XYZ file of C-alpha atoms in Angstrom:
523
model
C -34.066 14.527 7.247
C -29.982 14.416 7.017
C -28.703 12.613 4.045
C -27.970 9.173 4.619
C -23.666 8.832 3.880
C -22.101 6.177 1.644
C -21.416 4.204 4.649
C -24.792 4.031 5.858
C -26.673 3.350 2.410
C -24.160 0.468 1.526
C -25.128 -1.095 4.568
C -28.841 -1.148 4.091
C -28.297 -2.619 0.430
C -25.858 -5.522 1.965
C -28.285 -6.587 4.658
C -31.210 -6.292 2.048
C -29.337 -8.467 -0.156
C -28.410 -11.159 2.281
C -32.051 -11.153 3.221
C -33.026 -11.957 -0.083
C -30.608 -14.737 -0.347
C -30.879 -16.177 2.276
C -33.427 -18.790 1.763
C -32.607 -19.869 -1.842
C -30.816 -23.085 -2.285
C -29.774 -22.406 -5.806
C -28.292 -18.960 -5.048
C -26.368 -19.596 -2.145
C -23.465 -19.124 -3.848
C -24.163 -15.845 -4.509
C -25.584 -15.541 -1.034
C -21.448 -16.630 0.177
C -20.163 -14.580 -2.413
C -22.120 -10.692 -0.769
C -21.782 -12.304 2.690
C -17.957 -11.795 2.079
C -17.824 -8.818 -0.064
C -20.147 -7.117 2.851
C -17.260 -9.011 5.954
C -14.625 -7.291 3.756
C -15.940 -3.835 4.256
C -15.353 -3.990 7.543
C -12.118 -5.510 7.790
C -9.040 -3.151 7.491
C -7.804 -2.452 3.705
C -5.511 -5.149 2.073
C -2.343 -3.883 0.914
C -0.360 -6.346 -1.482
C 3.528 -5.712 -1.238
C 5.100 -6.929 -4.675
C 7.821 -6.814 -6.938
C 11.029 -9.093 -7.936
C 13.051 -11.526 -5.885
C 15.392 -9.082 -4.184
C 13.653 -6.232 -4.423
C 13.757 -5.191 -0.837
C 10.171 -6.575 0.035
C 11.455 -7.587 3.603
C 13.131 -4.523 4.397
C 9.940 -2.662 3.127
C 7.761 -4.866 5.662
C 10.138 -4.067 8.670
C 10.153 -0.231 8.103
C 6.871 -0.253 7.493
C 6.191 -2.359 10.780
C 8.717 -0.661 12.718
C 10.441 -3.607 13.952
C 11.661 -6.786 12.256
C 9.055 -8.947 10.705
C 7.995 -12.414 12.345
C 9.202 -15.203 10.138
C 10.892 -13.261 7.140
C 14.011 -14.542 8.026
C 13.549 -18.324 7.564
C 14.305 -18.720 4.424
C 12.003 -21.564 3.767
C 9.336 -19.405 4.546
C 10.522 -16.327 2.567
C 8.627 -18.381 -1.100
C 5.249 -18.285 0.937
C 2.957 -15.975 1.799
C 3.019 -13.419 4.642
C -0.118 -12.343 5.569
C 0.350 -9.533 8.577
C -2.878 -8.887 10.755
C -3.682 -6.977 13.598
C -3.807 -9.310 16.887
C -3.417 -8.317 20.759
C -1.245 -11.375 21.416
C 1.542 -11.772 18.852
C 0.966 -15.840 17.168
C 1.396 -17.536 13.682
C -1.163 -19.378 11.465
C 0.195 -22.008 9.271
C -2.822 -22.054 6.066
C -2.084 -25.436 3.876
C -2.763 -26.197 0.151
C -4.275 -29.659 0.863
C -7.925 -29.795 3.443
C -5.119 -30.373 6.034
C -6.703 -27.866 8.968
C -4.401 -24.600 9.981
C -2.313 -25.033 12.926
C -0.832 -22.197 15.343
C 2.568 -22.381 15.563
C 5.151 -19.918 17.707
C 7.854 -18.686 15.115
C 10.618 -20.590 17.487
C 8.698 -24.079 16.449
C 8.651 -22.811 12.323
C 12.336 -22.304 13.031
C 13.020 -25.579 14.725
C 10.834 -27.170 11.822
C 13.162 -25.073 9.034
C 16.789 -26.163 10.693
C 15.461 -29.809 10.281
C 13.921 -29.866 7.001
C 15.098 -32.845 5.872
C 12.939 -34.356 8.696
C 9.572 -31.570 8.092
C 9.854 -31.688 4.230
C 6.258 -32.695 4.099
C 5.096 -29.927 6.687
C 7.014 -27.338 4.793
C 5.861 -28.478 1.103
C 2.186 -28.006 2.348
C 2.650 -24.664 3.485
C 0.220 -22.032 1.529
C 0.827 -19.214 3.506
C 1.103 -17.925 6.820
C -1.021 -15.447 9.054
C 1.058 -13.348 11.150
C -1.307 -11.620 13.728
C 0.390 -8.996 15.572
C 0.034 -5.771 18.127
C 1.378 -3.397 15.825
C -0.458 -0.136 15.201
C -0.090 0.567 11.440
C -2.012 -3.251 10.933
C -5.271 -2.050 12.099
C -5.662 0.352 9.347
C -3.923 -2.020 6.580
C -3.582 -5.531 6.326
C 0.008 -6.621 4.636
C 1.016 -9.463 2.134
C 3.840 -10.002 1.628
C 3.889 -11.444 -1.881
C 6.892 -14.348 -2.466
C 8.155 -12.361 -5.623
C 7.804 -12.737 -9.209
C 9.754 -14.542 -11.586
C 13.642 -13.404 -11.419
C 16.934 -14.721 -11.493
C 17.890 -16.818 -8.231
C 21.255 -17.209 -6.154
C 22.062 -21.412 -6.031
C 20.962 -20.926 -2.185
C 17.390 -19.763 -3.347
C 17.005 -22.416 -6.634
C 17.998 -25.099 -3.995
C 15.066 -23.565 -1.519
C 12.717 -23.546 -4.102
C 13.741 -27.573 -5.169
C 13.526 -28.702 -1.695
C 10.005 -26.946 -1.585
C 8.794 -28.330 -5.066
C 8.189 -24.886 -6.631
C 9.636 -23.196 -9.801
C 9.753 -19.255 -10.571
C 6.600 -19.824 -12.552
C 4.519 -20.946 -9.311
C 5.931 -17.878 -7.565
C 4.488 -15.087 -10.176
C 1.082 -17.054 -10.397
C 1.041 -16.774 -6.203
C 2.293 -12.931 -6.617
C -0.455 -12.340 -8.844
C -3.282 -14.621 -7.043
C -2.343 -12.745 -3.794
C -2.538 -9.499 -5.367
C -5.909 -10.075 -7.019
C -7.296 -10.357 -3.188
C -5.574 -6.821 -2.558
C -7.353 -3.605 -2.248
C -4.725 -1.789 -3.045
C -0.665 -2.716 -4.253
C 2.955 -1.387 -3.290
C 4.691 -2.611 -6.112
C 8.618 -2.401 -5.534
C 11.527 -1.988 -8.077
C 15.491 -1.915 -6.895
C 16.937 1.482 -7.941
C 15.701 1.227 -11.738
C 13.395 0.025 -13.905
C 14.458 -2.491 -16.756
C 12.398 -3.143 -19.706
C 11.400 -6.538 -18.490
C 10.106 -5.032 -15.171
C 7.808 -2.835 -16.976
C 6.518 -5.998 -19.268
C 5.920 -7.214 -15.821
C 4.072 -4.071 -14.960
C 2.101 -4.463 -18.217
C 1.113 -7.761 -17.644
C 0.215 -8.491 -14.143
C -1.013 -4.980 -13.727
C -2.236 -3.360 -16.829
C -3.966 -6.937 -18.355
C -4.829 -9.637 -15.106
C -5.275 -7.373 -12.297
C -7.810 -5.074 -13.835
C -9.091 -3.656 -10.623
C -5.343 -2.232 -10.367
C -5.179 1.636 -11.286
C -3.208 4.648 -9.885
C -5.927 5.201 -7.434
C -4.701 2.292 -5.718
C -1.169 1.356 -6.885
C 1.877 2.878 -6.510
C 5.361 2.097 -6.956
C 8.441 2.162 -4.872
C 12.056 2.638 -5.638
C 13.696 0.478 -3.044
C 17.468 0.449 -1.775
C 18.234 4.246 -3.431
C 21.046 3.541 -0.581
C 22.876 2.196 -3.676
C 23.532 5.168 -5.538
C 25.700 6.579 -2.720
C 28.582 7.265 -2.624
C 28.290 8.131 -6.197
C 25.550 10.405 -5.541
C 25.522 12.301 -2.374
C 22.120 12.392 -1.846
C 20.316 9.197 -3.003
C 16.511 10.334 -2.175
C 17.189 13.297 -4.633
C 18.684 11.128 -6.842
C 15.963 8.085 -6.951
C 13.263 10.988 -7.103
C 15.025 12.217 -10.271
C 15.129 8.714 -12.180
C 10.998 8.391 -10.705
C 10.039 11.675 -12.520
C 12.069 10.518 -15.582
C 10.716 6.785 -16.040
C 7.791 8.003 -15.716
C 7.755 10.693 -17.953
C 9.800 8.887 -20.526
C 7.754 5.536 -20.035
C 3.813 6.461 -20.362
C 2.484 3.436 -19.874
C 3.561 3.573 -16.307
C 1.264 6.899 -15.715
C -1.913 4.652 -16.283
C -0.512 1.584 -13.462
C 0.969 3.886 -11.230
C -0.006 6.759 -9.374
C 3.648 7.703 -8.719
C 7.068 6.181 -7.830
C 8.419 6.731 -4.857
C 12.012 6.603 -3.543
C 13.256 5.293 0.028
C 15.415 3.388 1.434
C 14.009 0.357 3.280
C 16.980 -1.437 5.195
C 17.840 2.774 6.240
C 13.907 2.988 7.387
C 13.970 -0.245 9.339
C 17.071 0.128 10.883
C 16.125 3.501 12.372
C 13.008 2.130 13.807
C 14.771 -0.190 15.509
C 18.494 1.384 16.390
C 18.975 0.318 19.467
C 20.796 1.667 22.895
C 24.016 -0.457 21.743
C 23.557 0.412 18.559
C 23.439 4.217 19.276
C 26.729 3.354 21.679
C 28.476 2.195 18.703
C 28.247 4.747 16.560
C 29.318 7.050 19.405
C 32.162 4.992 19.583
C 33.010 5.447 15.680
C 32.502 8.654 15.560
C 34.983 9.571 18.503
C 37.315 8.068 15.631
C 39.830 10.213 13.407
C 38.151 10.768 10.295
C 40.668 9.181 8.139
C 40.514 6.369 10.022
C 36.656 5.852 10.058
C 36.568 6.634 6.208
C 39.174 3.519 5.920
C 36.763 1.755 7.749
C 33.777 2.538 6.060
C 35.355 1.416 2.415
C 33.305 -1.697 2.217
C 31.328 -3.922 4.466
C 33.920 -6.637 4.682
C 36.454 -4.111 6.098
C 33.698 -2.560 8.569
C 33.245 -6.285 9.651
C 36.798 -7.226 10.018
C 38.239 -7.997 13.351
C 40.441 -6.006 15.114
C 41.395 -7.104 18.283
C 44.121 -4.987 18.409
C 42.618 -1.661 18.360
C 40.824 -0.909 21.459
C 38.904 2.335 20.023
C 37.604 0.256 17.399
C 34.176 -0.811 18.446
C 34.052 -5.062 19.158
C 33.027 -6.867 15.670
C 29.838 -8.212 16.207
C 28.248 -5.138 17.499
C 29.676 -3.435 14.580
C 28.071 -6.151 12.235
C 24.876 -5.933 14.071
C 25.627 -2.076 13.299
C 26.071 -2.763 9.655
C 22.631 -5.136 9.145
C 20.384 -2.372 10.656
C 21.760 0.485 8.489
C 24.415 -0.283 5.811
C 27.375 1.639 5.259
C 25.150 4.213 3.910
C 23.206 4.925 7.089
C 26.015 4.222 9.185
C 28.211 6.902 7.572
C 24.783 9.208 7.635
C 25.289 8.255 11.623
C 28.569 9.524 12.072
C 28.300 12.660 10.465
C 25.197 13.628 12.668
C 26.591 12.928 16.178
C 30.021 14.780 14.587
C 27.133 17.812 14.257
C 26.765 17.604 17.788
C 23.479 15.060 17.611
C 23.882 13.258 21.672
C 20.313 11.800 21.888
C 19.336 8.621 20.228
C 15.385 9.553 19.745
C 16.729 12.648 17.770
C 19.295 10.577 15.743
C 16.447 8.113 15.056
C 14.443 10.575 13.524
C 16.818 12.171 11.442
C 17.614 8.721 10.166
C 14.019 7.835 9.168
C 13.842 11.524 6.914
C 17.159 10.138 5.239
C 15.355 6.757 4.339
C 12.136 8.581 3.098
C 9.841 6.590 5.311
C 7.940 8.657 6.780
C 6.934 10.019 3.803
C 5.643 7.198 1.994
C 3.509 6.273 4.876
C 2.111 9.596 4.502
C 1.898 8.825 0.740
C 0.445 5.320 1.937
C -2.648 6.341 4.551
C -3.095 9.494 2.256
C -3.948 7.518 -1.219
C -5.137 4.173 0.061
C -6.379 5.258 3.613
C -8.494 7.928 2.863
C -10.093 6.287 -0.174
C -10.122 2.580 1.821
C -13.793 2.586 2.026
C -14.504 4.025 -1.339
C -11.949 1.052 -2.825
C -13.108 -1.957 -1.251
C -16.715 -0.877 -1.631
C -16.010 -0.186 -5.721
C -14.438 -3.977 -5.606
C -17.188 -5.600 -4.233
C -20.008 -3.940 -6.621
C -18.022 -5.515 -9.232
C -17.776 -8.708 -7.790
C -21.039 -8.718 -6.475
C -22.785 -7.575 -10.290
C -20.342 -10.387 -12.044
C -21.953 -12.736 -9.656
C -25.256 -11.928 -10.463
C -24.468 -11.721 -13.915
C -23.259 -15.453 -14.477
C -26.239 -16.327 -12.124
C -28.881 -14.986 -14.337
C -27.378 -16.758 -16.936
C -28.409 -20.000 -15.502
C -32.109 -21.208 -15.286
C -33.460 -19.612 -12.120
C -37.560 -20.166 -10.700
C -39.419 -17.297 -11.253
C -38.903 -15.904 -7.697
C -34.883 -16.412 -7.830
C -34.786 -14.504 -10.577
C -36.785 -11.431 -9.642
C -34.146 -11.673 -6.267
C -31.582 -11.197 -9.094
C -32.975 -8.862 -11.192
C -33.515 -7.135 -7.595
C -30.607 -7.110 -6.172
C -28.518 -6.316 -9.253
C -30.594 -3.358 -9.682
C -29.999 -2.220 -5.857
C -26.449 -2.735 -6.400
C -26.205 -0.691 -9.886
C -28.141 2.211 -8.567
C -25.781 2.345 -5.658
C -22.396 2.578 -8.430
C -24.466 4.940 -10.593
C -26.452 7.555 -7.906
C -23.221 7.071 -5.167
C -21.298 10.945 -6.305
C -18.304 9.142 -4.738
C -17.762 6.903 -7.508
C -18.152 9.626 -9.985
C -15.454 11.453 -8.522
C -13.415 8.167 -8.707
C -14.430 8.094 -12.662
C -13.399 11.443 -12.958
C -9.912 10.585 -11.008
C -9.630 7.489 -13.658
C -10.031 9.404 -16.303
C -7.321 11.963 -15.215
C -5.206 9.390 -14.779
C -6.058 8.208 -18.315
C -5.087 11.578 -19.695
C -8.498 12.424 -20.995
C -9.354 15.376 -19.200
C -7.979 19.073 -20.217
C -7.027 19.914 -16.861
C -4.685 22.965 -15.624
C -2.222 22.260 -13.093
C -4.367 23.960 -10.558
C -7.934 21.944 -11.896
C -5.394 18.648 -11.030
C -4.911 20.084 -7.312
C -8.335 20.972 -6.650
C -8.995 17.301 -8.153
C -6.968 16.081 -6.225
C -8.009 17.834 -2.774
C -12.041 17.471 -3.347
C -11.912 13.971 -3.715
C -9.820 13.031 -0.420
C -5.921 13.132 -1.461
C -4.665 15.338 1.340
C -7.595 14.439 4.415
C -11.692 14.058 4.268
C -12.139 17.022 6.597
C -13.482 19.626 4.659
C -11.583 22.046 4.956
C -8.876 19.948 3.528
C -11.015 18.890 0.374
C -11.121 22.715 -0.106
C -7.026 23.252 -0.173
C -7.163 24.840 3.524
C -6.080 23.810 6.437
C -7.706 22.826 10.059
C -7.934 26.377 11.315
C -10.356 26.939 8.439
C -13.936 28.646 10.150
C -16.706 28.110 8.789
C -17.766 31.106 6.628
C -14.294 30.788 5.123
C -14.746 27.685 3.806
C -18.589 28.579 2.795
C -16.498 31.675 0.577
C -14.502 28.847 -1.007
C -16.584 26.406 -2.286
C -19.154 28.866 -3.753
C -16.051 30.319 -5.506
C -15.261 26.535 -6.647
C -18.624 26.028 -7.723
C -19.308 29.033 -9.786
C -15.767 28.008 -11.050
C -16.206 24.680 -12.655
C -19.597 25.438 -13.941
C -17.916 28.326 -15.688
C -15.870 26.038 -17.052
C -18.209 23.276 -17.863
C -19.643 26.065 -20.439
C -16.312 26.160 -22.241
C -17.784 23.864 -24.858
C -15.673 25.138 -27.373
C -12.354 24.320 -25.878
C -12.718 21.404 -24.281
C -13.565 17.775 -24.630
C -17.189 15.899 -23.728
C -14.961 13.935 -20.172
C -13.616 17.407 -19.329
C -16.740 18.658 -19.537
C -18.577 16.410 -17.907
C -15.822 15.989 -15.094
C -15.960 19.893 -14.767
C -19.883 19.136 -13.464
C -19.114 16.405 -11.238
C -16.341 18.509 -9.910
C -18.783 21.682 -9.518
C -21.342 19.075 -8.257
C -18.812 17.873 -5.689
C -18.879 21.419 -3.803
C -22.051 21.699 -4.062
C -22.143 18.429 -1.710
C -19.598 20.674 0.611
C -21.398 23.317 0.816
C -24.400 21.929 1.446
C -23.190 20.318 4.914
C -21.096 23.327 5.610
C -24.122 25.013 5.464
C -25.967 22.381 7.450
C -23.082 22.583 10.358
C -23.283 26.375 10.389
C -27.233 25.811 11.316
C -26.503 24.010 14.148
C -23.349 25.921 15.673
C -25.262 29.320 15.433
């Protein structure tokens, strides 16, 4: 009989659990408690989006969504929560702090309701957060939340916001973190650099109250890189330079983070969503002398000045429209393209998005999180699940509630122990951690068997998807014999190496062993 996968065997243990919990009064909590852990495995993975005030959060969401976000733009509603879910027909759910039910709302109504506030101060006080459900692709894999920020310095326009709404910067870091807490995974966002406070911030809601948060799930983003240029002439090269150096210079950001990655969010979004106009303005500014777009392109109050006596100046508003989508940077990045010869906006579009580094950190995104999503949520809700049972042991059960405890805790812990999955996870931890004495190749191969770069096999084995069969069979007996080899080198390396040198060796093993199966059936 086939081995049963982690999918399948987590199942059986859920429904066995609820089974068992079902008819106890006193442990119906826990009965709620691996009702939703087991609803959550199903759902799509939750992906917190976090950082500062400012930090470029809403530009983030929009390239990330492809289009501009429902509701960021009210700034009432820009110190709540944002919770973006996959839905056929697009519609808002207002979620209140008081028993007060939720109520549907189209975002033209929240608008009407935010231009009379004065009038809707109570509605808008109440607000906890908002559900955003939505057609868009990328939100059936991940949930988003948008976090409201954490504590920062505020413009007199945002500490008036925050008055009228009864909220200080100390209720908007314990909402960041509470939100985050519910997150499989985080996108934590810094603008251009990291400060020393940012990294206490790191350290703290991170490193010490979200302990479930580890590079296998977080990663950081330099946002708005945009702002080194013109200074720098390429500002991807330049924000992947000051990555690599903060966090080689700052270690504690190796054991939060699994890397930092730079892009440009407003440049990403803007792309997405140039439009036809949009494409017909820059045509129209780069038919311009070059002297005379470079005066132009000085600063954004020039580029937004009116001219209504130069006809081959593009009209102001469409120019301003121009300049919201893409900034001076990308708009400069526009004109030199179609100057190339670049005549088709699809092709312009694309370049655009490689300039703002999107694509690749959506790569990064669905590689990390995506491919581990399971594997993550499932590691979560053991833990909550086995804390659960824990504090209800602790409490005086009948004699048949607590053999269901003792019962299900067991099923639970053999699953985290006997599950090779969540070794491999241990072993990536521990990586992480520094603790293994790993080559740069070991770290690859890492890397590759445990999901990084695809779950297709031949990708866990560093090929690609031409791979046959007997080649990858070659491989991962030469893997095998390899880490067993080195799980011998007692003498040079540590007790974690060597045990993560088994589970690595132990890991092919589990490759070859349904390579072997699939070659059976195929010949």
């Amino acid at each position: 009989m086939p081995e049963k996968n982690l999918h399948d065997r987590a199942e059986e243990i859920f429904e066995s659990a609820i089974k068992l919990t079902a008819d106890s009064f006193e442990l119906a909590g826990l009965h709620q408690e691996i009702q939703q852990c087991y609803q959550r495995l199903h759902e799509p993975m939750r992906v917190a989006v976090m950082g500062k005030i400012k930090a470029g959060k809403s530009s983030l969401m929009n390239a990330l969504l492809g289009e501009s976000v429902v509701a960021t733009g009210v700034e009432e509603l820009t110190f709540n929560v944002n919770w973006f879910k996959y839905g056929e027909i697009p519609s808002l759910v207002v979620h209140f702090k008081s028993d007060r039910p939720p109520e549907t709302k189209t975002l033209e109504e929240l608008e009407l309701l935010t231009r009379r506030r004065e009038e809707n101060q109570a509605f808008l006080v109440e607000i906890e957060y908002i559900e955003v459900l939505y057609p868009n692709p990328i939100l059936k894999t991940f949930n988003l939340i948008d976090t409201p920020g954490l504590d920062s310095a505020f413009s007199e326009d945002s500490r008036n916001t925050l008055d009228f709404l009864q909220l200080s910067p100390e209720d908007l870091t314990k909402v960041t973190q509470k939100e985050a807490l519910k997150a499989d995974a985080i996108l934590y966002l810094f603008s251009q650099s990291i400060a020393t406070s940012d990294q206490g911030v790191l350290e703290e809601f991170i490193g010490q109250k979200l302990e479930n948060s580890t590079p296998i799930n977080s990663i950081g983003v330099l946002t708005k890189v945009d702002n080194y240029w013109p200074d720098k002439l390429d500002p991807l090269d330049t924000g992947q330079a000051i990555a690599q150096r903060l966090l080689s210079e700052h270690s504690q950001l190796r054991n939060l983070l699994y890397t930092i990655f730079p892009v440009s969010g407003l440049l990403g979004w803007g792309a997405k969503t140039l439009s036809p106009e949009d494409f017909a303005t820059l045509e129209q500014l780069a038919a311009l002398p070059m002297e005379e777009f470079e005066s132009l392109t000085k600063s954004a109050k020039r580029f937004n000045k009116e001219y209504s006596d130069r006809a081959n100046i593009p009209a102001s508003i469409n120019r301003k429209q121009l300049l919201s989508k893409l900034g001076l940077y990308g708009i400069c990045q526009g004109w030199e393209l179609i100057q190339r010869g670049i005549k088709n906006q699809d092709e312009l579009k694309d370049k655009l998005l490689e300039f703002s580094g999107l694509p690749k950190l959506q790569d990064l995104v669905v590689s990390h999180f995506g491919n581990r999503a399971f594997l993550i949520k499932l590691n979560n809700s053991l833990k909550k699940i086995l804390v659960a049972c824990s504090q209800s042991q602790q409490k005086n059960r009948s004699e048949k509630d607590a053999k269901i405890l003792q019962q299900i805790a067991i099923m639970f812990e053999e699953l985290e122990v006997k599950e090779h999955s969540f070794k491999e996870l241990q072993v990536l931890r521990d990586y992480y951690d520094s603790k293994l004495n790993f080559n740069q190749n070991e770290v690859k191969q890492l890397l590759e068997v445990t999901g990084e770069y695809g779950t297709y096999y031949g990708y866990r084995l560093g090929l690609d998807d031409t791979a046959s069969i007997p080649e990858m069979l070659n491989i991962a007996e030469e893997r095998i014999n390899y880490w067993y080899k080195k799980a011998e080198d007692i003498m040079r390396i540590n007790r974690q190496t060597i045990k993560a040198a088994r589970i690595m060796a132990r890991s092919y093993e589990r490759i070859l062993y349904h390579l072997k199966e699939a070659y059976k059936h195929l010949w």
